[in-house]
Amino acid sequence: MTAPTALIAEDEPLLAQALRAELARAWPELVVAGVVGDGASAVREALALRPDVLFFDIRMPGQGGLEAATELAEDWPAGAPFPALVFVTAYDQYAVQAFEARAIDYVLKPVQAERLARTVVRLQETLAQRAGGSGGLDAAVDQLRHLLAARAPAAAPLRVIQASVGTALRMVPVDEVLVFEAADKYVRVLTAAHEYLIRTPLKELVPQLDAQAFWQVHRGTVVRADAIDTVTRDEAGKLHLQLRGRPEKWPVSRLYAHLFRAM
């Protein structure tokens, strides 16, 4: 029988070392295949190593644990067993969200041996169930979708986008925006006739938008819902949107495909 494997994503080396040591005591058979310190590395190493278990710190430089897990779920090969996911956090807020979203589990910093032992039991049960044929990817996507939805919205939706154009500051009414698209360190703001670049990250922008008016359809794309004209499925089964007023087509990731259940 192959030993189970794990990947730890934790930006604080001493905490990563402590978690690894506690895991060695609580689950001697578990092989920690890698330890990384940021979200981007966590996604890359998870795709390369395909561990059975992920311990993702919620807050890491750049991409946090939730965003990294979301990207991983979108890029994970169809049909391959998705790792059991445990969030490591110093904040009870995320623990409550994880519980409400039915995430497999969470552990609070500093890691307590007794609490970690209960997590290990749950993980072992989960892996045993998956050995019976359950891949876990659909469940992980559902859990992550609930966690994303549980993030606190802004008190009032954003009404105006401030975009620099040369030496001027252009005030763009949000009602005119059709698409927000992440582009490196910027976000492209597309109206029917114009394109602007702003520095506000998409993950900070999304909670400020009216969730009824704007739908996130990909980790890097948010579109105006009532501007969606058609949804088509390609030969590979991927969904694509066509918006009224824009010539481009926008892909829909598996995390947001539930928005178009009729397809």
PDB file of N, CA and C in Angstrom, residues 68-150:
ATOM      1  N   ALA A  68      -5.373  30.115  -3.668  1.00  0.00           N
ATOM      2  CA  ALA A  68      -4.531  29.057  -4.230  1.00  0.00           C
ATOM      3  C   ALA A  68      -5.330  27.768  -4.420  1.00  0.00           C
ATOM      4  N   ALA A  69      -6.154  27.443  -3.442  1.00  0.00           N
ATOM      5  CA  ALA A  69      -6.971  26.229  -3.560  1.00  0.00           C
ATOM      6  C   ALA A  69      -7.971  26.358  -4.701  1.00  0.00           C
ATOM      7  N   THR A  70      -8.509  27.565  -4.872  1.00  0.00           N
ATOM      8  CA  THR A  70      -9.453  27.807  -5.967  1.00  0.00           C
ATOM      9  C   THR A  70      -8.776  27.625  -7.326  1.00  0.00           C
ATOM     10  N   GLU A  71      -7.590  28.228  -7.464  1.00  0.00           N
ATOM     11  CA  GLU A  71      -6.861  28.066  -8.729  1.00  0.00           C
ATOM     12  C   GLU A  71      -6.520  26.599  -8.970  1.00  0.00           C
ATOM     13  N   LEU A  72      -6.134  25.922  -7.901  1.00  0.00           N
ATOM     14  CA  LEU A  72      -5.765  24.508  -8.045  1.00  0.00           C
ATOM     15  C   LEU A  72      -6.979  23.672  -8.502  1.00  0.00           C
ATOM     16  N   ALA A  73      -8.147  23.963  -7.920  1.00  0.00           N
ATOM     17  CA  ALA A  73      -9.347  23.216  -8.304  1.00  0.00           C
ATOM     18  C   ALA A  73      -9.707  23.457  -9.765  1.00  0.00           C
ATOM     19  N   GLU A  74      -9.448  24.674 -10.245  1.00  0.00           N
ATOM     20  CA  GLU A  74      -9.756  24.972 -11.641  1.00  0.00           C
ATOM     21  C   GLU A  74      -8.794  24.265 -12.595  1.00  0.00           C
ATOM     22  N   ASP A  75      -7.533  24.139 -12.161  1.00  0.00           N
ATOM     23  CA  ASP A  75      -6.518  23.570 -13.052  1.00  0.00           C
ATOM     24  C   ASP A  75      -6.319  22.072 -12.854  1.00  0.00           C
ATOM     25  N   TRP A  76      -6.972  21.504 -11.845  1.00  0.00           N
ATOM     26  CA  TRP A  76      -6.738  20.097 -11.518  1.00  0.00           C
ATOM     27  C   TRP A  76      -7.235  19.196 -12.641  1.00  0.00           C
ATOM     28  N   PRO A  77      -6.461  18.185 -13.029  1.00  0.00           N
ATOM     29  CA  PRO A  77      -6.873  17.309 -14.140  1.00  0.00           C
ATOM     30  C   PRO A  77      -8.186  16.586 -13.833  1.00  0.00           C
ATOM     31  N   ALA A  78      -9.096  16.621 -14.784  1.00  0.00           N
ATOM     32  CA  ALA A  78     -10.374  15.934 -14.607  1.00  0.00           C
ATOM     33  C   ALA A  78     -10.128  14.434 -14.429  1.00  0.00           C
ATOM     34  N   GLY A  79     -10.820  13.850 -13.458  1.00  0.00           N
ATOM     35  CA  GLY A  79     -10.695  12.415 -13.227  1.00  0.00           C
ATOM     36  C   GLY A  79      -9.642  12.038 -12.209  1.00  0.00           C
ATOM     37  N   ALA A  80      -8.728  12.973 -11.896  1.00  0.00           N
ATOM     38  CA  ALA A  80      -7.688  12.684 -10.889  1.00  0.00           C
ATOM     39  C   ALA A  80      -8.235  13.017  -9.498  1.00  0.00           C
ATOM     40  N   PRO A  81      -7.944  12.191  -8.478  1.00  0.00           N
ATOM     41  CA  PRO A  81      -8.438  12.467  -7.120  1.00  0.00           C
ATOM     42  C   PRO A  81      -7.916  13.801  -6.607  1.00  0.00           C
ATOM     43  N   PHE A  82      -8.825  14.672  -6.197  1.00  0.00           N
ATOM     44  CA  PHE A  82      -8.398  15.969  -5.668  1.00  0.00           C
ATOM     45  C   PHE A  82      -7.965  15.789  -4.212  1.00  0.00           C
ATOM     46  N   PRO A  83      -6.869  16.451  -3.805  1.00  0.00           N
ATOM     47  CA  PRO A  83      -6.367  16.257  -2.433  1.00  0.00           C
ATOM     48  C   PRO A  83      -7.392  16.694  -1.394  1.00  0.00           C
ATOM     49  N   ALA A  84      -7.372  16.045  -0.241  1.00  0.00           N
ATOM     50  CA  ALA A  84      -8.151  16.518   0.904  1.00  0.00           C
ATOM     51  C   ALA A  84      -7.522  17.827   1.378  1.00  0.00           C
ATOM     52  N   LEU A  85      -8.365  18.788   1.676  1.00  0.00           N
ATOM     53  CA  LEU A  85      -7.885  20.149   1.939  1.00  0.00           C
ATOM     54  C   LEU A  85      -8.106  20.529   3.394  1.00  0.00           C
ATOM     55  N   VAL A  86      -7.041  21.014   4.026  1.00  0.00           N
ATOM     56  CA  VAL A  86      -7.114  21.516   5.403  1.00  0.00           C
ATOM     57  C   VAL A  86      -6.555  22.931   5.408  1.00  0.00           C
ATOM     58  N   PHE A  87      -7.355  23.876   5.905  1.00  0.00           N
ATOM     59  CA  PHE A  87      -6.860  25.241   6.017  1.00  0.00           C
ATOM     60  C   PHE A  87      -6.199  25.428   7.377  1.00  0.00           C
ATOM     61  N   VAL A  88      -5.046  26.092   7.354  1.00  0.00           N
ATOM     62  CA  VAL A  88      -4.323  26.424   8.575  1.00  0.00           C
ATOM     63  C   VAL A  88      -4.444  27.931   8.766  1.00  0.00           C
ATOM     64  N   THR A  89      -4.975  28.353   9.884  1.00  0.00           N
ATOM     65  CA  THR A  89      -5.269  29.767  10.052  1.00  0.00           C
ATOM     66  C   THR A  89      -5.117  30.202  11.496  1.00  0.00           C
ATOM     67  N   ALA A  90      -4.771  31.457  11.676  1.00  0.00           N
ATOM     68  CA  ALA A  90      -4.730  32.038  13.019  1.00  0.00           C
ATOM     69  C   ALA A  90      -6.015  32.787  13.311  1.00  0.00           C
ATOM     70  N   TYR A  91      -6.953  32.764  12.369  1.00  0.00           N
ATOM     71  CA  TYR A  91      -8.145  33.596  12.480  1.00  0.00           C
ATOM     72  C   TYR A  91      -9.391  32.713  12.555  1.00  0.00           C
ATOM     73  N   ASP A  92     -10.140  32.858  13.633  1.00  0.00           N
ATOM     74  CA  ASP A  92     -11.356  32.071  13.807  1.00  0.00           C
ATOM     75  C   ASP A  92     -12.361  32.328  12.694  1.00  0.00           C
ATOM     76  N   GLN A  93     -12.354  33.552  12.132  1.00  0.00           N
ATOM     77  CA  GLN A  93     -13.306  33.899  11.075  1.00  0.00           C
ATOM     78  C   GLN A  93     -13.237  32.893   9.932  1.00  0.00           C
ATOM     79  N   TYR A  94     -12.023  32.559   9.519  1.00  0.00           N
ATOM     80  CA  TYR A  94     -11.873  31.619   8.419  1.00  0.00           C
ATOM     81  C   TYR A  94     -12.252  30.207   8.844  1.00  0.00           C
ATOM     82  N   ALA A  95     -11.986  29.894  10.109  1.00  0.00           N
ATOM     83  CA  ALA A  95     -12.362  28.578  10.585  1.00  0.00           C
ATOM     84  C   ALA A  95     -13.871  28.398  10.543  1.00  0.00           C
ATOM     85  N   VAL A  96     -14.604  29.416  10.955  1.00  0.00           N
ATOM     86  CA  VAL A  96     -16.062  29.354  10.913  1.00  0.00           C
ATOM     87  C   VAL A  96     -16.543  29.223   9.472  1.00  0.00           C
ATOM     88  N   GLN A  97     -15.961  30.009   8.573  1.00  0.00           N
ATOM     89  CA  GLN A  97     -16.345  29.925   7.164  1.00  0.00           C
ATOM     90  C   GLN A  97     -16.063  28.539   6.611  1.00  0.00           C
ATOM     91  N   ALA A  98     -14.901  27.990   6.979  1.00  0.00           N
ATOM     92  CA  ALA A  98     -14.547  26.659   6.485  1.00  0.00           C
ATOM     93  C   ALA A  98     -15.545  25.621   6.976  1.00  0.00           C
ATOM     94  N   PHE A  99     -15.936  25.760   8.247  1.00  0.00           N
ATOM     95  CA  PHE A  99     -16.894  24.811   8.818  1.00  0.00           C
ATOM     96  C   PHE A  99     -18.243  24.937   8.114  1.00  0.00           C
ATOM     97  N   GLU A 100     -18.712  26.194   7.940  1.00  0.00           N
ATOM     98  CA  GLU A 100     -20.008  26.407   7.302  1.00  0.00           C
ATOM     99  C   GLU A 100     -19.996  25.947   5.860  1.00  0.00           C
ATOM    100  N   ALA A 101     -18.830  26.018   5.236  1.00  0.00           N
ATOM    101  CA  ALA A 101     -18.724  25.596   3.844  1.00  0.00           C
ATOM    102  C   ALA A 101     -18.454  24.103   3.725  1.00  0.00           C
ATOM    103  N   ARG A 102     -18.420  23.427   4.846  1.00  0.00           N
ATOM    104  CA  ARG A 102     -18.217  21.984   4.877  1.00  0.00           C
ATOM    105  C   ARG A 102     -16.860  21.595   4.299  1.00  0.00           C
ATOM    106  N   ALA A 103     -15.888  22.517   4.426  1.00  0.00           N
ATOM    107  CA  ALA A 103     -14.525  22.155   4.035  1.00  0.00           C
ATOM    108  C   ALA A 103     -14.083  20.979   4.889  1.00  0.00           C
ATOM    109  N   ILE A 104     -13.145  20.198   4.372  1.00  0.00           N
ATOM    110  CA  ILE A 104     -12.786  18.983   5.088  1.00  0.00           C
ATOM    111  C   ILE A 104     -12.365  19.279   6.513  1.00  0.00           C
ATOM    112  N   ASP A 105     -11.610  20.340   6.740  1.00  0.00           N
ATOM    113  CA  ASP A 105     -11.222  20.654   8.108  1.00  0.00           C
ATOM    114  C   ASP A 105     -10.360  21.904   8.116  1.00  0.00           C
ATOM    115  N   TYR A 106     -10.043  22.347   9.317  1.00  0.00           N
ATOM    116  CA  TYR A 106      -9.120  23.457   9.510  1.00  0.00           C
ATOM    117  C   TYR A 106      -8.384  23.210  10.811  1.00  0.00           C
ATOM    118  N   VAL A 107      -7.216  23.814  10.956  1.00  0.00           N
ATOM    119  CA  VAL A 107      -6.505  23.809  12.236  1.00  0.00           C
ATOM    120  C   VAL A 107      -6.053  25.227  12.520  1.00  0.00           C
ATOM    121  N   LEU A 108      -6.133  25.606  13.771  1.00  0.00           N
ATOM    122  CA  LEU A 108      -5.744  26.947  14.168  1.00  0.00           C
ATOM    123  C   LEU A 108      -4.283  26.976  14.603  1.00  0.00           C
ATOM    124  N   LYS A 109      -3.637  28.108  14.331  1.00  0.00           N
ATOM    125  CA  LYS A 109      -2.271  28.335  14.806  1.00  0.00           C
ATOM    126  C   LYS A 109      -2.314  28.860  16.233  1.00  0.00           C
ATOM    127  N   PRO A 110      -1.373  28.498  17.073  1.00  0.00           N
ATOM    128  CA  PRO A 110      -0.401  27.419  16.870  1.00  0.00           C
ATOM    129  C   PRO A 110      -1.107  26.064  16.929  1.00  0.00           C
ATOM    130  N   VAL A 111      -0.597  25.124  16.144  1.00  0.00           N
ATOM    131  CA  VAL A 111      -1.245  23.825  16.026  1.00  0.00           C
ATOM    132  C   VAL A 111      -1.176  23.069  17.350  1.00  0.00           C
ATOM    133  N   GLN A 112      -2.337  22.594  17.789  1.00  0.00           N
ATOM    134  CA  GLN A 112      -2.423  21.813  19.013  1.00  0.00           C
ATOM    135  C   GLN A 112      -2.479  20.325  18.662  1.00  0.00           C
ATOM    136  N   ALA A 113      -1.697  19.521  19.389  1.00  0.00           N
ATOM    137  CA  ALA A 113      -1.587  18.092  19.078  1.00  0.00           C
ATOM    138  C   ALA A 113      -2.944  17.390  19.112  1.00  0.00           C
ATOM    139  N   GLU A 114      -3.738  17.691  20.121  1.00  0.00           N
ATOM    140  CA  GLU A 114      -5.031  17.007  20.261  1.00  0.00           C
ATOM    141  C   GLU A 114      -5.955  17.345  19.094  1.00  0.00           C
ATOM    142  N   ARG A 115      -5.992  18.634  18.726  1.00  0.00           N
ATOM    143  CA  ARG A 115      -6.852  19.048  17.614  1.00  0.00           C
ATOM    144  C   ARG A 115      -6.361  18.452  16.293  1.00  0.00           C
ATOM    145  N   LEU A 116      -5.046  18.434  16.097  1.00  0.00           N
ATOM    146  CA  LEU A 116      -4.495  17.868  14.869  1.00  0.00           C
ATOM    147  C   LEU A 116      -4.796  16.370  14.781  1.00  0.00           C
ATOM    148  N   ALA A 117      -4.804  15.699  15.923  1.00  0.00           N
ATOM    149  CA  ALA A 117      -5.102  14.263  15.920  1.00  0.00           C
ATOM    150  C   ALA A 117      -6.511  14.003  15.376  1.00  0.00           C
ATOM    151  N   ARG A 118      -7.467  14.870  15.742  1.00  0.00           N
ATOM    152  CA  ARG A 118      -8.834  14.708  15.221  1.00  0.00           C
ATOM    153  C   ARG A 118      -8.865  14.957  13.719  1.00  0.00           C
ATOM    154  N   THR A 119      -8.084  15.942  13.277  1.00  0.00           N
ATOM    155  CA  THR A 119      -8.003  16.217  11.837  1.00  0.00           C
ATOM    156  C   THR A 119      -7.431  15.006  11.096  1.00  0.00           C
ATOM    157  N   VAL A 120      -6.410  14.398  11.666  1.00  0.00           N
ATOM    158  CA  VAL A 120      -5.782  13.231  11.029  1.00  0.00           C
ATOM    159  C   VAL A 120      -6.797  12.097  10.866  1.00  0.00           C
ATOM    160  N   VAL A 121      -7.609  11.869  11.900  1.00  0.00           N
ATOM    161  CA  VAL A 121      -8.623  10.819  11.817  1.00  0.00           C
ATOM    162  C   VAL A 121      -9.593  11.109  10.666  1.00  0.00           C
ATOM    163  N   ARG A 122     -10.042  12.367  10.570  1.00  0.00           N
ATOM    164  CA  ARG A 122     -10.966  12.733   9.491  1.00  0.00           C
ATOM    165  C   ARG A 122     -10.321  12.563   8.120  1.00  0.00           C
ATOM    166  N   LEU A 123      -9.056  12.947   8.033  1.00  0.00           N
ATOM    167  CA  LEU A 123      -8.356  12.799   6.755  1.00  0.00           C
ATOM    168  C   LEU A 123      -8.223  11.328   6.371  1.00  0.00           C
ATOM    169  N   GLN A 124      -7.892  10.509   7.341  1.00  0.00           N
ATOM    170  CA  GLN A 124      -7.744   9.075   7.053  1.00  0.00           C
ATOM    171  C   GLN A 124      -9.073   8.477   6.591  1.00  0.00           C
ATOM    172  N   GLU A 125     -10.156   8.914   7.214  1.00  0.00           N
ATOM    173  CA  GLU A 125     -11.480   8.433   6.794  1.00  0.00           C
ATOM    174  C   GLU A 125     -11.796   8.906   5.380  1.00  0.00           C
ATOM    175  N   THR A 126     -11.455  10.158   5.089  1.00  0.00           N
ATOM    176  CA  THR A 126     -11.716  10.706   3.746  1.00  0.00           C
ATOM    177  C   THR A 126     -10.926   9.953   2.685  1.00  0.00           C
ATOM    178  N   LEU A 127      -9.651   9.718   2.967  1.00  0.00           N
ATOM    179  CA  LEU A 127      -8.826   9.010   1.983  1.00  0.00           C
ATOM    180  C   LEU A 127      -9.307   7.574   1.799  1.00  0.00           C
ATOM    181  N   ALA A 128      -9.780   6.959   2.878  1.00  0.00           N
ATOM    182  CA  ALA A 128     -10.301   5.593   2.761  1.00  0.00           C
ATOM    183  C   ALA A 128     -11.544   5.559   1.879  1.00  0.00           C
ATOM    184  N   GLN A 129     -12.408   6.569   2.017  1.00  0.00           N
ATOM    185  CA  GLN A 129     -13.598   6.644   1.186  1.00  0.00           C
ATOM    186  C   GLN A 129     -13.228   6.844  -0.281  1.00  0.00           C
ATOM    187  N   ARG A 130     -12.204   7.677  -0.506  1.00  0.00           N
ATOM    188  CA  ARG A 130     -11.795   7.934  -1.888  1.00  0.00           C
ATOM    189  C   ARG A 130     -11.176   6.698  -2.529  1.00  0.00           C
ATOM    190  N   ALA A 131     -10.565   5.880  -1.702  1.00  0.00           N
ATOM    191  CA  ALA A 131     -10.006   4.638  -2.241  1.00  0.00           C
ATOM    192  C   ALA A 131     -11.094   3.763  -2.817  1.00  0.00           C
ATOM    193  N   GLY A 132     -12.345   4.038  -2.377  1.00  0.00           N
ATOM    194  CA  GLY A 132     -13.477   3.298  -2.918  1.00  0.00           C
ATOM    195  C   GLY A 132     -13.981   3.828  -4.226  1.00  0.00           C
ATOM    196  N   GLY A 133     -13.348   4.917  -4.735  1.00  0.00           N
ATOM    197  CA  GLY A 133     -13.705   5.380  -6.063  1.00  0.00           C
ATOM    198  C   GLY A 133     -14.125   6.824  -6.159  1.00  0.00           C
ATOM    199  N   SER A 134     -14.323   7.536  -5.022  1.00  0.00           N
ATOM    200  CA  SER A 134     -14.750   8.927  -5.074  1.00  0.00           C
ATOM    201  C   SER A 134     -13.564   9.839  -5.320  1.00  0.00           C
ATOM    202  N   GLY A 135     -13.620  10.680  -6.383  1.00  0.00           N
ATOM    203  CA  GLY A 135     -12.497  11.526  -6.739  1.00  0.00           C
ATOM    204  C   GLY A 135     -12.353  12.759  -5.885  1.00  0.00           C
ATOM    205  N   GLY A 136     -13.468  13.321  -5.422  1.00  0.00           N
ATOM    206  CA  GLY A 136     -13.418  14.455  -4.518  1.00  0.00           C
ATOM    207  C   GLY A 136     -13.338  15.811  -5.189  1.00  0.00           C
ATOM    208  N   LEU A 137     -13.130  15.883  -6.510  1.00  0.00           N
ATOM    209  CA  LEU A 137     -12.982  17.185  -7.159  1.00  0.00           C
ATOM    210  C   LEU A 137     -14.275  17.983  -7.114  1.00  0.00           C
ATOM    211  N   ASP A 138     -15.399  17.370  -7.434  1.00  0.00           N
ATOM    212  CA  ASP A 138     -16.678  18.089  -7.407  1.00  0.00           C
ATOM    213  C   ASP A 138     -16.979  18.595  -6.001  1.00  0.00           C
ATOM    214  N   ALA A 139     -16.698  17.784  -4.999  1.00  0.00           N
ATOM    215  CA  ALA A 139     -16.934  18.205  -3.610  1.00  0.00           C
ATOM    216  C   ALA A 139     -16.031  19.377  -3.249  1.00  0.00           C
ATOM    217  N   ALA A 140     -14.769  19.336  -3.677  1.00  0.00           N
ATOM    218  CA  ALA A 140     -13.840  20.424  -3.379  1.00  0.00           C
ATOM    219  C   ALA A 140     -14.285  21.716  -4.047  1.00  0.00           C
ATOM    220  N   VAL A 141     -14.725  21.620  -5.294  1.00  0.00           N
ATOM    221  CA  VAL A 141     -15.214  22.806  -6.007  1.00  0.00           C
ATOM    222  C   VAL A 141     -16.414  23.397  -5.272  1.00  0.00           C
ATOM    223  N   ASP A 142     -17.308  22.541  -4.808  1.00  0.00           N
ATOM    224  CA  ASP A 142     -18.487  23.013  -4.078  1.00  0.00           C
ATOM    225  C   ASP A 142     -18.078  23.687  -2.767  1.00  0.00           C
ATOM    226  N   GLN A 143     -17.129  23.085  -2.043  1.00  0.00           N
ATOM    227  CA  GLN A 143     -16.657  23.670  -0.785  1.00  0.00           C
ATOM    228  C   GLN A 143     -16.018  25.043  -1.020  1.00  0.00           C
ATOM    229  N   LEU A 144     -15.173  25.131  -2.029  1.00  0.00           N
ATOM    230  CA  LEU A 144     -14.482  26.391  -2.302  1.00  0.00           C
ATOM    231  C   LEU A 144     -15.467  27.467  -2.747  1.00  0.00           C
ATOM    232  N   ARG A 145     -16.471  27.065  -3.516  1.00  0.00           N
ATOM    233  CA  ARG A 145     -17.488  28.024  -3.961  1.00  0.00           C
ATOM    234  C   ARG A 145     -18.212  28.619  -2.752  1.00  0.00           C
ATOM    235  N   HIS A 146     -18.535  27.783  -1.759  1.00  0.00           N
ATOM    236  CA  HIS A 146     -19.199  28.282  -0.562  1.00  0.00           C
ATOM    237  C   HIS A 146     -18.269  29.185   0.253  1.00  0.00           C
ATOM    238  N   LEU A 147     -16.999  28.834   0.320  1.00  0.00           N
ATOM    239  CA  LEU A 147     -16.045  29.667   1.055  1.00  0.00           C
ATOM    240  C   LEU A 147     -15.898  31.038   0.402  1.00  0.00           C
ATOM    241  N   LEU A 148     -15.827  31.067  -0.918  1.00  0.00           N
ATOM    242  CA  LEU A 148     -15.718  32.346  -1.621  1.00  0.00           C
ATOM    243  C   LEU A 148     -16.954  33.201  -1.371  1.00  0.00           C
ATOM    244  N   ALA A 149     -18.118  32.557  -1.370  1.00  0.00           N
ATOM    245  CA  ALA A 149     -19.366  33.293  -1.154  1.00  0.00           C
ATOM    246  C   ALA A 149     -19.478  33.804   0.271  1.00  0.00           C
ATOM    247  N   ALA A 150     -18.773  33.152   1.208  1.00  0.00           N
ATOM    248  CA  ALA A 150     -18.877  33.530   2.621  1.00  0.00           C
ATOM    249  C   ALA A 150     -18.020  34.734   2.966  1.00  0.00           C
TER     250      ALA A 150
END
